Amino acid sequence: PVFESGCAGRIETCQELEGGKYNIVLRALSRFRVIEEHMGEPYRLATVEPRPEHDDPAAADLDGARRRVLAAIGRAADGPEVMVLNSDLPHGPFVDALSQALPLSPLERQSLLDCDSVAERYARLLQVLDFRQIEQTYGRNRRDVVH
């Protein structure tokens, strides 16, 4: 099955690799929710609807969220040694670019795509980074320590 939410994009570059595979770079255009999947070959087809952002700038401390996420990245043992940040970027493009640049799993990236606001994406990214910090500290298989 497909995930309930996705992102439509425009192909910016496409490079054919050996074995019939491709490296594709997409530029995100809009998020969507899958209404119905239609079986098709060779591609999956679906009926979708737009999934707009639901931000309330007055209710969210986005500057504080940005600082907390950057502090968590700074504490991470597997974080980047050097990170070039454009502090002038608005919060949406900033958290999206940061999420794209970090070594996140496909499920972690999907969980970020499922968020309906910039504040939610900051909070989810912070959860992912905090959980990774716990794994680094206590180990991935220590069931007696992390519950």
PDB file of C-alpha atoms in Angstrom:
ATOM      1  CA  PRO A   1       0.000   0.000   0.000  1.00  0.00           C
ATOM      2  CA  VAL A   2       1.000   3.629  -0.520  1.00  0.00           C
ATOM      3  CA  PHE A   3       1.317   6.174   2.278  1.00  0.00           C
ATOM      4  CA  GLU A   4      -1.674   8.445   2.794  1.00  0.00           C
ATOM      5  CA  SER A   5       0.325  11.612   2.102  1.00  0.00           C
ATOM      6  CA  GLY A   6       2.854  12.472  -0.553  1.00  0.00           C
ATOM      7  CA  CYS A   7       4.524  15.326  -2.355  1.00  0.00           C
ATOM      8  CA  ALA A   8       4.184  16.233  -6.017  1.00  0.00           C
ATOM      9  CA  GLY A   9       7.336  17.530  -7.652  1.00  0.00           C
ATOM     10  CA  ARG A  10       8.985  18.597 -10.848  1.00  0.00           C
ATOM     11  CA  ILE A  11      11.963  16.615 -12.153  1.00  0.00           C
ATOM     12  CA  GLU A  12      14.966  18.967 -12.027  1.00  0.00           C
ATOM     13  CA  THR A  13      17.656  16.485 -13.095  1.00  0.00           C
ATOM     14  CA  CYS A  14      17.658  12.884 -14.190  1.00  0.00           C
ATOM     15  CA  GLN A  15      20.730  10.680 -14.549  1.00  0.00           C
ATOM     16  CA  GLU A  16      20.526   7.145 -15.929  1.00  0.00           C
ATOM     17  CA  LEU A  17      22.574   4.606 -13.972  1.00  0.00           C
ATOM     18  CA  GLU A  18      23.689   1.090 -14.772  1.00  0.00           C
ATOM     19  CA  GLY A  19      21.111  -1.645 -14.435  1.00  0.00           C
ATOM     20  CA  GLY A  20      18.150   0.458 -15.556  1.00  0.00           C
ATOM     21  CA  LYS A  21      18.084   2.667 -12.444  1.00  0.00           C
ATOM     22  CA  TYR A  22      17.980   6.458 -12.275  1.00  0.00           C
ATOM     23  CA  ASN A  23      19.142   9.251  -9.976  1.00  0.00           C
ATOM     24  CA  ILE A  24      16.297  11.757  -9.968  1.00  0.00           C
ATOM     25  CA  VAL A  25      16.233  15.145  -8.241  1.00  0.00           C
ATOM     26  CA  LEU A  26      12.756  16.541  -7.649  1.00  0.00           C
ATOM     27  CA  ARG A  27      11.710  20.058  -6.667  1.00  0.00           C
ATOM     28  CA  ALA A  28       8.705  19.844  -4.376  1.00  0.00           C
ATOM     29  CA  LEU A  29       5.599  21.632  -5.612  1.00  0.00           C
ATOM     30  CA  SER A  30       2.800  20.632  -3.248  1.00  0.00           C
ATOM     31  CA  ARG A  31       1.811  18.086  -0.647  1.00  0.00           C
ATOM     32  CA  PHE A  32      -1.189  15.863  -1.267  1.00  0.00           C
ATOM     33  CA  ARG A  33      -3.413  13.268   0.396  1.00  0.00           C
ATOM     34  CA  VAL A  34      -4.224  10.036  -1.446  1.00  0.00           C
ATOM     35  CA  ILE A  35      -7.984   9.625  -1.805  1.00  0.00           C
ATOM     36  CA  GLU A  36      -7.968   6.406  -3.823  1.00  0.00           C
ATOM     37  CA  GLU A  37      -5.302   4.245  -5.406  1.00  0.00           C
ATOM     38  CA  HIS A  38      -5.903   2.852  -8.923  1.00  0.00           C
ATOM     39  CA  MET A  39      -3.996  -0.207  -9.989  1.00  0.00           C
ATOM     40  CA  GLY A  40      -1.927   0.520 -13.052  1.00  0.00           C
ATOM     41  CA  GLU A  41       1.135  -0.669 -14.886  1.00  0.00           C
ATOM     42  CA  PRO A  42       3.980   0.237 -15.002  1.00  0.00           C
ATOM     43  CA  TYR A  43       3.248   3.107 -12.563  1.00  0.00           C
ATOM     44  CA  ARG A  44       0.965   3.409  -9.579  1.00  0.00           C
ATOM     45  CA  LEU A  45      -1.892   5.853 -10.100  1.00  0.00           C
ATOM     46  CA  ALA A  46      -4.058   7.611  -7.532  1.00  0.00           C
ATOM     47  CA  THR A  47      -6.721  10.236  -7.071  1.00  0.00           C
ATOM     48  CA  VAL A  48      -5.306  12.892  -4.748  1.00  0.00           C
ATOM     49  CA  GLU A  49      -6.317  16.173  -3.115  1.00  0.00           C
ATOM     50  CA  PRO A  50      -4.092  19.083  -2.068  1.00  0.00           C
ATOM     51  CA  ARG A  51      -2.870  19.100   1.533  1.00  0.00           C
ATOM     52  CA  PRO A  52      -2.150  22.762   2.377  1.00  0.00           C
ATOM     53  CA  GLU A  53      -0.172  24.023   5.365  1.00  0.00           C
ATOM     54  CA  HIS A  54      -2.171  25.018   8.450  1.00  0.00           C
ATOM     55  CA  ASP A  55       0.086  27.489  10.222  1.00  0.00           C
ATOM     56  CA  ASP A  56      -0.933  29.947  12.905  1.00  0.00           C
ATOM     57  CA  PRO A  57       2.126  32.223  13.224  1.00  0.00           C
ATOM     58  CA  ALA A  58       0.786  33.804  16.409  1.00  0.00           C
ATOM     59  CA  ALA A  59       0.434  30.430  18.166  1.00  0.00           C
ATOM     60  CA  ALA A  60       3.863  29.000  17.359  1.00  0.00           C
ATOM     61  CA  ASP A  61       7.301  29.937  18.648  1.00  0.00           C
ATOM     62  CA  LEU A  62       9.041  29.108  15.380  1.00  0.00           C
ATOM     63  CA  ASP A  63      12.249  30.946  16.278  1.00  0.00           C
ATOM     64  CA  GLY A  64      12.490  28.906  19.491  1.00  0.00           C
ATOM     65  CA  ALA A  65      11.729  25.694  17.582  1.00  0.00           C
ATOM     66  CA  ARG A  66      14.531  26.484  15.118  1.00  0.00           C
ATOM     67  CA  ARG A  67      17.001  27.037  17.993  1.00  0.00           C
ATOM     68  CA  ARG A  68      15.988  23.760  19.699  1.00  0.00           C
ATOM     69  CA  VAL A  69      16.399  21.755  16.474  1.00  0.00           C
ATOM     70  CA  LEU A  70      19.802  23.292  15.751  1.00  0.00           C
ATOM     71  CA  ALA A  71      20.916  22.587  19.339  1.00  0.00           C
ATOM     72  CA  ALA A  72      19.841  18.935  18.952  1.00  0.00           C
ATOM     73  CA  ILE A  73      21.829  18.645  15.720  1.00  0.00           C
ATOM     74  CA  GLY A  74      24.849  20.122  17.517  1.00  0.00           C
ATOM     75  CA  ARG A  75      24.579  17.427  20.233  1.00  0.00           C
ATOM     76  CA  ALA A  76      24.295  14.552  17.744  1.00  0.00           C
ATOM     77  CA  ALA A  77      27.375  12.374  17.418  1.00  0.00           C
ATOM     78  CA  ASP A  78      26.424  11.522  13.830  1.00  0.00           C
ATOM     79  CA  GLY A  79      25.541  15.091  12.943  1.00  0.00           C
ATOM     80  CA  PRO A  80      27.318  17.029  10.215  1.00  0.00           C
ATOM     81  CA  GLU A  81      30.773  18.374  11.007  1.00  0.00           C
ATOM     82  CA  VAL A  82      30.055  21.539   9.047  1.00  0.00           C
ATOM     83  CA  MET A  83      26.663  22.977   8.239  1.00  0.00           C
ATOM     84  CA  VAL A  84      26.096  26.103   6.190  1.00  0.00           C
ATOM     85  CA  LEU A  85      22.849  27.756   7.210  1.00  0.00           C
ATOM     86  CA  ASN A  86      21.012  30.649   5.656  1.00  0.00           C
ATOM     87  CA  SER A  87      19.451  32.355   8.667  1.00  0.00           C
ATOM     88  CA  ASP A  88      17.352  34.534   6.340  1.00  0.00           C
ATOM     89  CA  LEU A  89      15.312  31.580   5.099  1.00  0.00           C
ATOM     90  CA  PRO A  90      11.683  31.562   6.203  1.00  0.00           C
ATOM     91  CA  HIS A  91      10.825  28.773   8.648  1.00  0.00           C
ATOM     92  CA  GLY A  92       9.060  26.491   6.134  1.00  0.00           C
ATOM     93  CA  PRO A  93      11.884  26.259   3.581  1.00  0.00           C
ATOM     94  CA  PHE A  94      14.441  26.155   6.425  1.00  0.00           C
ATOM     95  CA  VAL A  95      12.985  23.117   8.231  1.00  0.00           C
ATOM     96  CA  ASP A  96      12.271  21.389   4.899  1.00  0.00           C
ATOM     97  CA  ALA A  97      15.848  21.904   3.621  1.00  0.00           C
ATOM     98  CA  LEU A  98      17.278  20.826   6.956  1.00  0.00           C
ATOM     99  CA  SER A  99      15.122  17.685   6.963  1.00  0.00           C
ATOM    100  CA  GLN A 100      16.231  16.885   3.431  1.00  0.00           C
ATOM    101  CA  ALA A 101      19.920  17.388   4.222  1.00  0.00           C
ATOM    102  CA  LEU A 102      20.012  15.242   7.380  1.00  0.00           C
ATOM    103  CA  PRO A 103      20.600  11.468   7.110  1.00  0.00           C
ATOM    104  CA  LEU A 104      17.027  10.440   7.950  1.00  0.00           C
ATOM    105  CA  SER A 105      15.367   7.120   7.185  1.00  0.00           C
ATOM    106  CA  PRO A 106      12.515   6.981   4.665  1.00  0.00           C
ATOM    107  CA  LEU A 107       9.996   6.491   7.497  1.00  0.00           C
ATOM    108  CA  GLU A 108      11.389   9.484   9.394  1.00  0.00           C
ATOM    109  CA  ARG A 109      11.072  11.586   6.232  1.00  0.00           C
ATOM    110  CA  GLN A 110       7.509  10.325   5.713  1.00  0.00           C
ATOM    111  CA  SER A 111       6.601  11.272   9.279  1.00  0.00           C
ATOM    112  CA  LEU A 112       7.781  14.830   8.523  1.00  0.00           C
ATOM    113  CA  LEU A 113       5.717  14.931   5.326  1.00  0.00           C
ATOM    114  CA  ASP A 114       2.658  13.887   7.373  1.00  0.00           C
ATOM    115  CA  CYS A 115       2.886  17.064   9.513  1.00  0.00           C
ATOM    116  CA  ASP A 116       0.341  19.748   8.601  1.00  0.00           C
ATOM    117  CA  SER A 117       2.299  22.794   9.771  1.00  0.00           C
ATOM    118  CA  VAL A 118       5.815  24.130  10.036  1.00  0.00           C
ATOM    119  CA  ALA A 119       5.534  24.057  13.843  1.00  0.00           C
ATOM    120  CA  GLU A 120       4.584  20.357  13.703  1.00  0.00           C
ATOM    121  CA  ARG A 121       7.551  19.596  11.392  1.00  0.00           C
ATOM    122  CA  TYR A 122       9.946  21.346  13.778  1.00  0.00           C
ATOM    123  CA  ALA A 123       8.469  19.363  16.701  1.00  0.00           C
ATOM    124  CA  ARG A 124       8.640  16.048  14.801  1.00  0.00           C
ATOM    125  CA  LEU A 125      12.213  16.685  13.658  1.00  0.00           C
ATOM    126  CA  LEU A 126      13.178  17.448  17.249  1.00  0.00           C
ATOM    127  CA  GLN A 127      11.560  14.149  18.349  1.00  0.00           C
ATOM    128  CA  VAL A 128      13.530  12.239  15.708  1.00  0.00           C
ATOM    129  CA  LEU A 129      16.792  13.918  16.738  1.00  0.00           C
ATOM    130  CA  ASP A 130      16.122  13.367  20.457  1.00  0.00           C
ATOM    131  CA  PHE A 131      15.344   9.683  19.851  1.00  0.00           C
ATOM    132  CA  ARG A 132      18.567   9.273  17.880  1.00  0.00           C
ATOM    133  CA  GLN A 133      20.449  10.864  20.794  1.00  0.00           C
ATOM    134  CA  ILE A 134      18.906   8.286  23.157  1.00  0.00           C
ATOM    135  CA  GLU A 135      19.892   5.467  20.777  1.00  0.00           C
ATOM    136  CA  GLN A 136      23.470   6.780  20.598  1.00  0.00           C
ATOM    137  CA  THR A 137      23.676   7.063  24.376  1.00  0.00           C
ATOM    138  CA  TYR A 138      22.104   3.753  25.361  1.00  0.00           C
ATOM    139  CA  GLY A 139      22.310   1.617  22.235  1.00  0.00           C
ATOM    140  CA  ARG A 140      19.676   0.481  19.828  1.00  0.00           C
ATOM    141  CA  ASN A 141      18.945  -2.921  21.432  1.00  0.00           C
ATOM    142  CA  ARG A 142      18.829  -1.975  25.126  1.00  0.00           C
ATOM    143  CA  ARG A 143      15.172  -2.720  25.838  1.00  0.00           C
ATOM    144  CA  ASP A 144      15.745  -2.411  29.591  1.00  0.00           C
ATOM    145  CA  VAL A 145      16.817   1.238  29.349  1.00  0.00           C
ATOM    146  CA  VAL A 146      14.548   2.938  26.812  1.00  0.00           C
ATOM    147  CA  HIS A 147      10.795   2.326  27.062  1.00  0.00           C
TER     148      HIS A 147
END
